[in-house]
Amino acid sequence: MYKYDTYDHQMVRERIAEFRDQVERRIDGRLTEDQFKPLRLMNGVYLQLHAYMLRVAIPYGTMNSAQLRVLGRIAREYDKGYGHFTTRTNIQYNWPALTDIPDILDELAAVEMHAIQTSGNCIRNVTTDPFAGAAADELEDGRPWAEIIRQWSTFHPEFTFLPRKFKIAVNGASEDRAGLRVHDIGLQLVKNEAGETGFEVWVGGGQGRTPRLGHRIRDFLEPRDLLSYLTAILRVYNQHGRRDNLYKARIKMLVEAIGPEEFARQTEAEWDEIRDSNLVLPAEEIARIRAFFDEPPAATGSAIPATGRADFAAWLRRNRRDHKVEGLSSVVISLKPIGGTPGDITDVQLEAVADLAEKFGFDEARATPDQNLVLPHVRNSDLEAVFDGLVAAGLATANAGLATDIVACPGLDYCALANARSIPIAQSISNLIEAEGLSDQVGDVTIKIDGCINACGHHHVAHIGVLGVDKRGEEFYQITLGGNFGKDASIGNIVGKGLAGEDVPAAIVRALNTYLEIRNEKERFIDTLRRVGPDAFKESIYAAA
């Protein structure tokens, strides 16, 4: 993983000192809350329903054991003993005292972490495939490119106050686990006819109030041109984005308004002016950044261990992933215990993951867009020891990718923007699916829940999405069907009227049972849904409504 140089350390420390002064001025009344708001947002501090919230950046989701231990200590010393992983691979603390946040930032800086680019109308945390550098289907590791973009975009004077927040994802594998088509910019690593590696460029995707899938505006971009082309895209957006209308401010709305062809034309025209400027990315700089992301050495003894343990075997089936290096595997650490809060992790569990990463995982762990963690590099001979360590920490739920692996935003339990609760709905759905014994039967199904239209829980791209809405002061939930996050991304469609919260779990269970009744052999839920259409499920969803 990337290591800070002198400039990085100085930059982060100066930002903390500046923010410490701003906090002091807020506490003693020299700054009003309105004056303080843009300053705190630039440092990842939100004002939630009950307290301030701190969102810590985890660039492209990558952490080492020292960082995990500090995250655990922060949860214990400054919060209520837990943190919450988000769909942008960040971690949030929901209960820190404002006066403690500069000290928290100092602790983070000691292990090369910060809260920059986690809020505000800037380029947010750049993400990539959580299995980057390990995936068996990978063309090239996307993390060095995400790091290059991070360094270029941090404190970029031209793009600090964009019309709206801006999200970039990089994917280097054949399967899209980064969700390129629902990002403002998506970069897919590809090879051209000459065998050279470059980027396929997608623009104008996003979720929220008006979900849209991105458009491909360039089939191949040379690596040397990455920063100049990104600059051209952002300049077109910065010049023409709708600052006068919050609901039309995202780049997706600009691309839709003028058309992807016209947006591409304007981008290419701007790029022609700057392509050969000082924005050319030198090969030496690419090599320097790549050197921080060495692959682990090949392992000996490549066989997956045979086991007579049913619990370990079930965990291997669901939570182990193939690795591109013989003798290694990647493993998913589910943060979705049955009936638990999706994405939450205790201080003790963070320290347990740190121990496992250090001892068995080449000192590396990842956060994922599904609010889970990954140990990307584990020797096959160590898999059982890792499983035992996860069992001891309460982190061995064997449900990665199953219907109980539910994604959910914090909702009205925490968020000032929310219209409805998300966490209790997720817990109830998880409990009922488990009680009905459906999880293994229905296999790969994604369920994602949001408490408001901002869609931090990504319900638009779930096979089954749940959106909480306020209806005359009461919480109701719309069900969407047909969303998908990957290479064949799609936006789900609302199937009918909103349901009361207590009716949602049973409605989803009825939909899953309908799938079992009508699916073809080995057909996934999303494939059955696309084959027969949503009406086949609508009747069962509203059968008892």
Coordinates of C-alpha atoms in Angstrom, one line a residue:
M1 CA 0.0 0.0 0.0
Y2 CA 1.0 3.6 -0.5
K3 CA 3.4 5.2 2.1
Y4 CA 3.3 8.8 2.9
D5 CA 6.3 11.0 2.0
T6 CA 7.4 14.2 3.8
Y7 CA 4.9 16.3 1.8
D8 CA 2.0 14.0 2.7
H9 CA 2.8 14.2 6.4
Q10 CA 3.2 17.9 6.3
M11 CA 0.0 18.5 4.3
V12 CA -2.2 16.4 6.7
R13 CA -0.6 17.9 9.9
E14 CA -1.2 21.4 8.6
R15 CA -4.8 20.7 7.9
I16 CA -5.3 19.3 11.4
A17 CA -3.7 22.3 13.0
E18 CA -6.0 24.6 10.9
F19 CA -9.1 22.6 11.9
R20 CA -8.1 22.6 15.6
D21 CA -8.2 26.4 15.5
Q22 CA -11.5 26.3 13.7
V23 CA -13.0 24.0 16.3
E24 CA -11.8 26.3 19.1
R25 CA -13.4 29.3 17.5
R26 CA -16.7 27.3 17.1
I27 CA -16.6 26.3 20.7
D28 CA -16.0 29.8 22.1
G29 CA -18.6 31.3 19.7
R30 CA -16.4 33.2 17.3
L31 CA -17.8 31.0 14.5
T32 CA -21.5 30.3 14.1
E33 CA -22.7 26.9 13.0
D34 CA -23.4 28.3 9.6
Q35 CA -19.9 29.7 9.3
F36 CA -18.4 26.5 10.7
K37 CA -20.3 24.1 8.4
P38 CA -18.2 24.4 5.2
L39 CA -15.0 24.2 7.4
R40 CA -16.1 21.0 9.2
L41 CA -17.3 19.4 6.0
M42 CA -13.9 19.8 4.4
N43 CA -12.6 17.7 7.3
G44 CA -15.2 15.0 7.2
V45 CA -17.4 16.2 10.1
Y46 CA -21.1 16.1 9.7
L47 CA -23.8 17.2 12.1
Q48 CA -26.2 14.2 12.5
L49 CA -29.5 14.0 14.4
H50 CA -27.9 13.4 17.8
A51 CA -24.2 14.3 17.5
Y52 CA -21.4 15.2 15.2
M53 CA -20.2 12.3 13.0
L54 CA -16.7 11.9 11.7
R55 CA -16.1 10.1 8.4
V56 CA -12.6 8.7 7.9
A57 CA -11.2 8.2 4.4
I58 CA -9.9 4.8 3.5
P59 CA -8.5 5.4 0.0
Y60 CA -9.5 2.5 -2.3
G61 CA -10.5 0.6 0.9
T62 CA -6.9 -0.5 1.8
M63 CA -5.7 -0.7 5.4
N64 CA -2.9 -2.3 7.4
S65 CA -2.9 -3.8 10.9
A66 CA -1.6 -0.6 12.5
Q67 CA -4.4 1.4 11.0
L68 CA -7.0 -1.1 12.0
R69 CA -5.8 -1.0 15.6
V70 CA -6.0 2.8 15.7
L71 CA -9.5 2.7 14.2
G72 CA -10.4 0.3 17.1
R73 CA -8.8 2.5 19.7
I74 CA -10.7 5.5 18.4
A75 CA -14.0 3.6 18.6
R76 CA -13.2 2.7 22.2
E77 CA -11.8 6.0 23.4
Y78 CA -13.8 8.5 21.5
D79 CA -17.0 6.8 20.5
K80 CA -19.3 4.1 21.9
G81 CA -17.1 1.1 21.1
Y82 CA -17.8 0.7 17.4
G83 CA -17.5 2.1 13.9
H84 CA -19.6 1.8 10.8
F85 CA -18.2 0.9 7.4
T86 CA -19.9 2.7 4.5
T87 CA -20.5 1.8 0.8
R88 CA -17.7 4.3 -0.2
T89 CA -15.2 2.1 1.8
N90 CA -14.9 4.8 4.5
I91 CA -15.5 4.3 8.3
Q92 CA -17.8 6.6 10.3
Y93 CA -17.9 7.3 14.0
N94 CA -21.3 8.5 15.1
W95 CA -20.7 9.8 18.6
P96 CA -17.4 11.8 18.9
A97 CA -17.4 15.0 20.8
L98 CA -16.5 17.9 18.6
T99 CA -13.7 18.9 21.0
D100 CA -12.1 15.5 20.5
I101 CA -12.1 15.4 16.7
P102 CA -8.7 17.2 16.3
D103 CA -7.1 14.7 18.6
I104 CA -8.7 11.9 16.6
L105 CA -7.3 13.3 13.4
D106 CA -3.9 13.5 15.1
E107 CA -4.1 9.8 15.9
L108 CA -5.2 9.0 12.4
A109 CA -2.3 11.0 11.0
A110 CA 0.2 8.9 13.0
V111 CA -0.8 5.9 10.9
E112 CA -1.2 7.8 7.6
M113 CA -4.9 8.3 7.6
H114 CA -7.2 11.4 7.4
A115 CA -10.7 12.6 6.9
I116 CA -10.1 14.6 3.7
Q117 CA -12.3 14.1 0.7
T118 CA -15.1 12.4 2.6
S119 CA -17.6 15.2 2.4
G120 CA -18.3 18.4 0.5
N121 CA -18.6 19.2 -3.2
C122 CA -15.1 17.8 -4.1
I123 CA -13.7 14.7 -5.6
R124 CA -14.6 12.1 -3.0
N125 CA -12.7 9.0 -1.9
V126 CA -11.5 7.2 -5.1
T127 CA -12.5 3.5 -5.0
T128 CA -11.7 0.3 -6.9
D129 CA -12.3 -3.4 -6.9
P130 CA -11.9 -4.6 -3.2
F131 CA -10.0 -7.7 -4.7
A132 CA -7.6 -5.5 -6.7
G133 CA -4.2 -7.1 -6.9
A134 CA -5.6 -10.5 -6.0
A135 CA -8.5 -11.2 -8.3
A136 CA -8.2 -14.2 -10.6
D137 CA -10.0 -12.3 -13.4
E138 CA -7.8 -9.2 -13.1
L139 CA -6.1 -7.5 -16.1
E140 CA -4.2 -5.0 -13.9
D141 CA -4.3 -3.8 -10.3
G142 CA -6.5 -0.7 -10.2
R143 CA -5.1 0.6 -6.8
P144 CA -2.0 2.5 -8.3
W145 CA -4.3 4.4 -10.6
A146 CA -6.7 5.2 -7.7
E147 CA -3.7 6.5 -5.7
I148 CA -2.5 8.6 -8.6
I149 CA -6.0 10.2 -8.9
R150 CA -6.2 10.6 -5.1
Q151 CA -2.9 12.5 -5.0
W152 CA -3.9 14.7 -8.0
S153 CA -7.3 15.5 -6.6
T154 CA -6.5 16.2 -3.0
F155 CA -6.8 19.9 -2.4
H156 CA -7.0 20.5 -6.2
P157 CA -7.7 24.3 -6.2
E158 CA -9.8 24.1 -9.4
F159 CA -12.0 21.3 -8.2
T160 CA -12.5 21.9 -4.5
F161 CA -15.9 23.6 -4.9
L162 CA -17.6 21.7 -7.7
P163 CA -21.4 22.0 -8.4
R164 CA -21.9 18.8 -6.4
K165 CA -20.0 15.9 -4.9
F166 CA -18.0 13.8 -7.4
K167 CA -17.1 10.1 -7.3
I168 CA -14.6 8.2 -9.4
A169 CA -14.0 4.4 -9.5
V170 CA -11.3 2.4 -11.2
N171 CA -11.7 -1.3 -12.2
G172 CA -9.0 -3.6 -13.5
A173 CA -10.9 -6.9 -13.6
S174 CA -13.2 -8.4 -16.2
E175 CA -16.0 -8.4 -13.7
D176 CA -17.0 -4.9 -12.5
R177 CA -16.9 -5.0 -8.7
A178 CA -16.3 -1.3 -8.5
G179 CA -19.6 -0.2 -10.0
L180 CA -18.2 1.9 -12.8
R181 CA -21.6 2.7 -14.4
V182 CA -23.0 4.3 -11.3
H183 CA -20.2 6.7 -10.8
D184 CA -19.6 10.2 -12.1
I185 CA -16.5 8.9 -13.8
G186 CA -15.7 5.2 -14.2
L187 CA -12.4 4.0 -15.5
Q188 CA -12.1 0.4 -16.9
L189 CA -8.6 -0.9 -17.6
V190 CA -8.6 -2.5 -21.1
K191 CA -6.1 -3.6 -23.8
N192 CA -6.2 -2.1 -27.3
E193 CA -5.5 -4.1 -30.5
A194 CA -1.8 -3.5 -30.1
G195 CA -1.8 -5.1 -26.7
E196 CA -1.3 -1.8 -24.8
T197 CA -3.1 -1.2 -21.5
G198 CA -5.3 1.9 -21.1
F199 CA -8.7 3.1 -19.9
E200 CA -12.2 2.9 -21.2
V201 CA -13.9 6.0 -19.9
W202 CA -17.5 6.2 -18.6
V203 CA -19.2 9.4 -17.5
G204 CA -22.5 10.4 -16.0
G205 CA -23.6 7.6 -13.8
G206 CA -25.0 8.0 -10.3
Q207 CA -27.7 7.1 -7.9
G208 CA -29.7 9.4 -5.6
R209 CA -32.9 11.2 -6.6
T210 CA -32.5 10.6 -10.3
P211 CA -30.4 7.4 -10.8
R212 CA -28.6 7.1 -14.1
L213 CA -26.2 4.7 -15.7
G214 CA -23.0 6.2 -17.1
H215 CA -22.2 6.5 -20.8
R216 CA -18.9 5.4 -22.5
I217 CA -17.3 8.4 -24.0
R218 CA -13.9 7.0 -24.9
D219 CA -12.9 3.5 -25.8
F220 CA -9.2 3.8 -25.1
L221 CA -7.2 6.4 -23.2
E222 CA -3.4 6.1 -22.8
P223 CA -2.1 6.1 -19.3
R224 CA 0.0 9.2 -19.9
D225 CA -3.2 11.1 -20.6
L226 CA -5.2 10.1 -17.5
L227 CA -4.9 13.3 -15.6
S228 CA -5.4 15.6 -18.5
Y229 CA -8.5 13.8 -19.6
L230 CA -9.9 13.8 -16.1
T231 CA -9.2 17.5 -16.0
A232 CA -11.0 18.1 -19.2
I233 CA -14.1 16.2 -18.0
L234 CA -14.2 18.1 -14.7
R235 CA -13.7 21.5 -16.4
V236 CA -16.7 20.9 -18.7
Y237 CA -18.7 19.9 -15.6
N238 CA -17.4 22.8 -13.5
Q239 CA -18.3 25.3 -16.2
H240 CA -21.8 24.0 -17.0
G241 CA -23.0 22.1 -13.9
R242 CA -26.2 23.5 -12.4
R243 CA -25.1 25.3 -9.3
D244 CA -28.5 27.0 -9.3
N245 CA -30.4 23.8 -8.7
L246 CA -29.3 21.2 -6.1
Y247 CA -31.4 18.5 -7.7
K248 CA -29.8 19.0 -11.1
A249 CA -26.2 19.7 -10.0
R250 CA -24.7 16.2 -10.6
I251 CA -22.7 15.5 -13.8
K252 CA -25.3 12.9 -14.7
M253 CA -27.9 15.6 -15.2
L254 CA -25.5 17.7 -17.4
V255 CA -24.7 14.6 -19.5
E256 CA -28.5 13.9 -19.9
A257 CA -29.3 17.5 -20.7
I258 CA -26.8 18.0 -23.5
G259 CA -26.4 14.3 -24.5
P260 CA -23.4 12.1 -24.1
E261 CA -22.2 12.8 -27.6
E262 CA -22.1 16.5 -27.0
F263 CA -20.5 16.1 -23.6
A264 CA -17.8 13.9 -25.2
R265 CA -17.3 16.5 -27.9
Q266 CA -16.8 19.3 -25.4
T267 CA -14.4 17.1 -23.3
E268 CA -12.3 16.2 -26.3
A269 CA -12.1 19.9 -27.3
E270 CA -11.0 20.9 -23.9
W271 CA -8.5 18.0 -23.8
D272 CA -7.0 19.0 -27.1
E273 CA -5.9 22.3 -25.4
I274 CA -4.2 20.6 -22.4
R275 CA -3.2 17.2 -23.5
D276 CA 0.5 17.9 -23.9
S277 CA 0.7 20.3 -21.0
N278 CA 2.4 19.6 -17.6
L279 CA -0.6 17.2 -16.9
V280 CA 1.1 14.5 -18.9
L281 CA 1.6 11.6 -16.5
P282 CA 5.3 10.5 -16.6
A283 CA 6.1 6.8 -16.9
E284 CA 8.6 7.3 -14.0
E285 CA 5.8 8.5 -11.7
I286 CA 3.5 5.6 -12.7
A287 CA 6.3 3.2 -11.9
R288 CA 7.0 5.0 -8.6
I289 CA 3.4 4.6 -7.4
R290 CA 3.1 1.0 -8.7
A291 CA 6.1 0.1 -6.6
F292 CA 4.1 0.6 -3.4
F293 CA 1.6 -2.1 -4.5
D294 CA 3.8 -5.2 -4.8
E295 CA 2.1 -8.6 -4.9
P296 CA 2.6 -11.1 -2.1
P297 CA 5.0 -13.9 -2.8
A298 CA 3.7 -17.1 -4.2
A299 CA 2.6 -19.6 -1.5
T300 CA 3.5 -23.2 -1.2
G301 CA 0.9 -25.9 -0.9
S302 CA -1.9 -24.7 -3.1
A303 CA -4.7 -27.1 -2.2
I304 CA -7.8 -25.8 -0.3
P305 CA -7.7 -27.7 3.0
A306 CA -10.1 -30.7 3.2
T307 CA -12.3 -30.4 6.3
G308 CA -14.9 -32.4 8.1
R309 CA -16.2 -29.3 9.9
A310 CA -19.5 -28.2 8.5
D311 CA -19.2 -24.7 9.7
F312 CA -15.7 -24.2 8.1
A313 CA -16.9 -25.8 4.9
A314 CA -19.9 -23.5 4.7
W315 CA -17.7 -20.5 5.3
L316 CA -15.3 -21.6 2.5
R317 CA -18.2 -22.0 0.1
R318 CA -19.5 -18.5 0.7
N319 CA -16.7 -16.3 1.9
R320 CA -13.6 -17.6 0.0
R321 CA -12.6 -16.2 -3.4
D322 CA -10.1 -17.5 -6.0
H323 CA -6.8 -15.7 -6.1
K324 CA -4.6 -15.1 -9.1
V325 CA -1.5 -16.4 -7.2
E326 CA -1.5 -20.2 -6.8
G327 CA -1.6 -21.2 -3.1
L328 CA -3.5 -18.1 -2.0
S329 CA -7.1 -17.2 -1.5
S330 CA -9.1 -14.0 -0.7
V331 CA -11.6 -14.1 2.1
V332 CA -14.6 -11.9 2.8
I333 CA -15.2 -11.0 6.5
S334 CA -19.0 -10.5 6.7
L335 CA -20.1 -7.5 8.9
K336 CA -23.7 -8.8 8.6
P337 CA -24.4 -11.1 11.5
I338 CA -27.9 -12.4 11.4
G339 CA -30.1 -9.6 12.9
G340 CA -27.1 -7.3 13.2
T341 CA -26.5 -3.7 12.0
P342 CA -24.9 -3.9 8.5
G343 CA -21.4 -2.4 8.4
D344 CA -21.0 -2.0 12.2
I345 CA -17.8 -3.4 13.8
T346 CA -16.7 -3.2 17.4
D347 CA -13.3 -2.0 18.7
V348 CA -12.4 -5.5 19.8
Q349 CA -13.4 -6.9 16.3
L350 CA -11.3 -4.2 14.5
E351 CA -8.3 -5.3 16.6
A352 CA -9.0 -9.0 15.9
V353 CA -9.0 -8.3 12.1
A354 CA -5.7 -6.4 12.6
D355 CA -4.2 -9.5 14.3
L356 CA -5.4 -11.8 11.5
A357 CA -4.2 -9.4 8.8
E358 CA -0.8 -9.2 10.4
K359 CA -0.4 -12.9 11.1
F360 CA -2.1 -14.5 8.1
G361 CA -2.9 -11.7 5.5
F362 CA 0.4 -10.1 4.5
D363 CA -0.6 -7.1 6.7
E364 CA -3.5 -6.0 4.5
A365 CA -7.3 -5.7 4.8
R366 CA -9.8 -4.0 2.6
A367 CA -13.2 -2.4 3.0
T368 CA -15.8 -3.1 0.4
P369 CA -18.8 -1.3 -1.2
D370 CA -20.9 -4.0 0.4
Q371 CA -20.0 -2.9 3.9
N372 CA -17.8 -5.9 4.5
L373 CA -14.1 -6.4 4.9
V374 CA -11.7 -8.6 2.9
L375 CA -8.4 -10.2 3.6
P376 CA -7.1 -10.2 0.0
H377 CA -4.1 -12.5 0.4
V378 CA -4.3 -15.6 2.7
R379 CA -2.3 -18.8 2.3
N380 CA -4.6 -21.7 1.7
S381 CA -2.9 -23.5 4.5
D382 CA -3.9 -20.7 6.9
L383 CA -7.6 -20.6 6.0
E384 CA -8.8 -22.7 8.9
A385 CA -6.7 -20.6 11.3
V386 CA -8.3 -17.4 9.9
F387 CA -11.7 -18.9 10.2
D388 CA -11.1 -19.9 13.9
G389 CA -9.9 -16.4 14.6
L390 CA -13.1 -14.9 13.0
V391 CA -15.3 -17.3 15.0
A392 CA -13.6 -16.1 18.2
A393 CA -14.3 -12.5 17.2
G394 CA -17.9 -13.1 16.2
L395 CA -17.1 -12.4 12.5
A396 CA -17.5 -15.8 10.9
T397 CA -21.0 -15.4 9.4
A398 CA -20.9 -17.5 6.2
N399 CA -23.3 -15.3 4.1
A400 CA -21.1 -13.2 1.7
G401 CA -23.3 -12.5 -1.3
L402 CA -26.4 -14.1 0.2
A403 CA -29.7 -12.5 0.9
T404 CA -28.8 -11.9 4.5
D405 CA -25.7 -9.9 3.4
I406 CA -27.8 -6.8 3.4
V407 CA -26.5 -3.3 2.7
A408 CA -28.1 -0.5 4.6
C409 CA -27.4 3.2 5.3
P410 CA -27.7 4.5 8.9
G411 CA -31.1 5.9 8.2
L412 CA -33.2 7.9 10.6
D413 CA -31.5 6.4 13.6
Y414 CA -28.6 8.7 12.9
C415 CA -28.9 10.7 9.7
A416 CA -30.4 14.2 9.6
L417 CA -31.3 13.8 5.9
A418 CA -33.2 10.5 6.3
N419 CA -37.0 10.1 6.1
A420 CA -37.2 6.6 7.5
R421 CA -35.2 4.0 9.5
S422 CA -33.1 1.5 7.6
I423 CA -31.3 -0.5 10.3
P424 CA -34.4 -2.0 12.0
I425 CA -35.7 -3.0 8.6
A426 CA -32.5 -4.7 7.6
Q427 CA -32.4 -6.5 10.9
S428 CA -35.9 -7.8 10.6
I429 CA -35.4 -8.9 7.0
S430 CA -32.2 -10.8 8.0
N431 CA -33.9 -12.5 10.9
L432 CA -36.9 -13.6 8.9
I433 CA -34.9 -15.0 6.0
E434 CA -32.8 -17.0 8.4
A435 CA -35.8 -18.2 10.3
E436 CA -37.4 -19.4 7.0
G437 CA -34.1 -21.2 6.0
L438 CA -34.1 -19.3 2.7
S439 CA -30.6 -17.9 2.5
D440 CA -28.8 -20.8 1.0
Q441 CA -31.7 -21.8 -1.1
V442 CA -32.0 -18.6 -3.0
G443 CA -28.2 -18.1 -3.3
D444 CA -26.8 -14.9 -4.8
V445 CA -29.4 -12.2 -4.1
T446 CA -28.6 -8.6 -3.2
I447 CA -30.8 -6.6 -0.8
K448 CA -30.0 -3.0 -0.2
I449 CA -31.9 -0.5 2.0
D450 CA -32.0 3.3 2.1
G451 CA -33.7 5.7 4.5
C452 CA -33.8 8.6 2.0
I453 CA -33.6 9.3 -1.7
N454 CA -29.8 10.1 -1.5
A455 CA -29.3 6.3 -1.8
C456 CA -26.1 5.9 0.3
G457 CA -27.3 2.3 0.7
H458 CA -27.4 1.8 -3.1
H459 CA -31.0 0.4 -3.2
H460 CA -31.2 1.4 -6.9
V461 CA -28.7 -1.2 -7.9
A462 CA -30.0 -4.0 -5.7
H463 CA -31.8 -7.0 -7.0
I464 CA -34.3 -6.1 -4.2
G465 CA -34.2 -2.5 -3.1
V466 CA -36.0 -0.9 -0.2
L467 CA -36.4 2.9 0.0
G468 CA -37.9 4.5 3.1
V469 CA -40.2 7.5 2.5
D470 CA -42.1 9.9 4.7
K471 CA -45.9 9.8 4.0
R472 CA -47.8 12.3 6.1
G473 CA -45.4 11.8 9.1
E474 CA -45.3 8.0 8.8
E475 CA -42.6 5.8 7.5
F476 CA -43.3 3.7 4.4
Y477 CA -41.1 1.7 2.2
Q478 CA -41.1 1.3 -1.6
I479 CA -39.8 -1.9 -3.1
T480 CA -37.7 -1.9 -6.2
L481 CA -36.7 -4.9 -8.3
G482 CA -34.1 -5.5 -11.0
G483 CA -31.2 -3.4 -10.0
N484 CA -27.6 -4.6 -10.5
F485 CA -24.2 -3.3 -9.5
G486 CA -21.8 -5.0 -11.9
K487 CA -20.9 -5.1 -15.6
D488 CA -24.5 -5.5 -16.6
A489 CA -25.6 -2.7 -14.3
S490 CA -29.2 -1.8 -14.1
I491 CA -31.5 0.5 -12.1
G492 CA -34.3 -1.1 -10.2
N493 CA -37.9 -0.2 -10.8
I494 CA -40.6 0.6 -8.1
V495 CA -43.1 -2.3 -8.2
G496 CA -46.0 -0.7 -6.4
K497 CA -47.2 1.3 -3.4
G498 CA -45.2 1.8 -0.2
L499 CA -45.5 -0.8 2.6
A500 CA -45.5 -0.3 6.3
G501 CA -42.1 -1.2 7.9
E502 CA -43.5 -4.2 9.7
D503 CA -44.8 -5.6 6.4
V504 CA -41.5 -5.4 4.4
P505 CA -39.7 -8.5 5.7
A506 CA -42.6 -10.8 4.9
A507 CA -43.1 -9.2 1.5
I508 CA -39.4 -9.9 0.6
V509 CA -39.7 -13.4 1.8
R510 CA -42.7 -14.0 -0.4
A511 CA -40.7 -12.6 -3.4
L512 CA -37.9 -15.0 -2.6
N513 CA -40.3 -17.9 -2.4
T514 CA -41.8 -16.9 -5.8
Y515 CA -38.3 -17.0 -7.2
L516 CA -37.8 -20.6 -5.9
E517 CA -41.1 -21.6 -7.6
I518 CA -40.5 -20.2 -11.0
R519 CA -36.7 -20.2 -11.6
N520 CA -35.0 -22.5 -14.1
E521 CA -32.3 -24.8 -12.9
K522 CA -29.2 -22.8 -11.6
E523 CA -30.8 -19.5 -12.6
R524 CA -29.9 -16.6 -10.4
F525 CA -32.6 -14.4 -8.9
I526 CA -31.7 -11.4 -11.2
D527 CA -31.8 -13.7 -14.3
T528 CA -35.2 -15.1 -13.4
L529 CA -36.5 -11.6 -12.7
R530 CA -35.2 -10.3 -16.1
R531 CA -36.7 -13.4 -17.9
V532 CA -40.2 -13.2 -16.5
G533 CA -40.5 -9.5 -15.5
P534 CA -41.5 -7.9 -12.2
D535 CA -45.2 -8.6 -12.4
A536 CA -44.6 -12.2 -11.5
F537 CA -43.2 -11.0 -8.2
K538 CA -45.5 -8.0 -7.6
E539 CA -48.5 -10.2 -6.8
S540 CA -46.6 -12.0 -4.1
I541 CA -45.0 -8.9 -2.6
Y542 CA -48.5 -7.3 -2.1
A543 CA -50.4 -10.5 -1.3
A544 CA -51.0 -9.5 2.3
A545 CA -50.9 -5.8 1.9

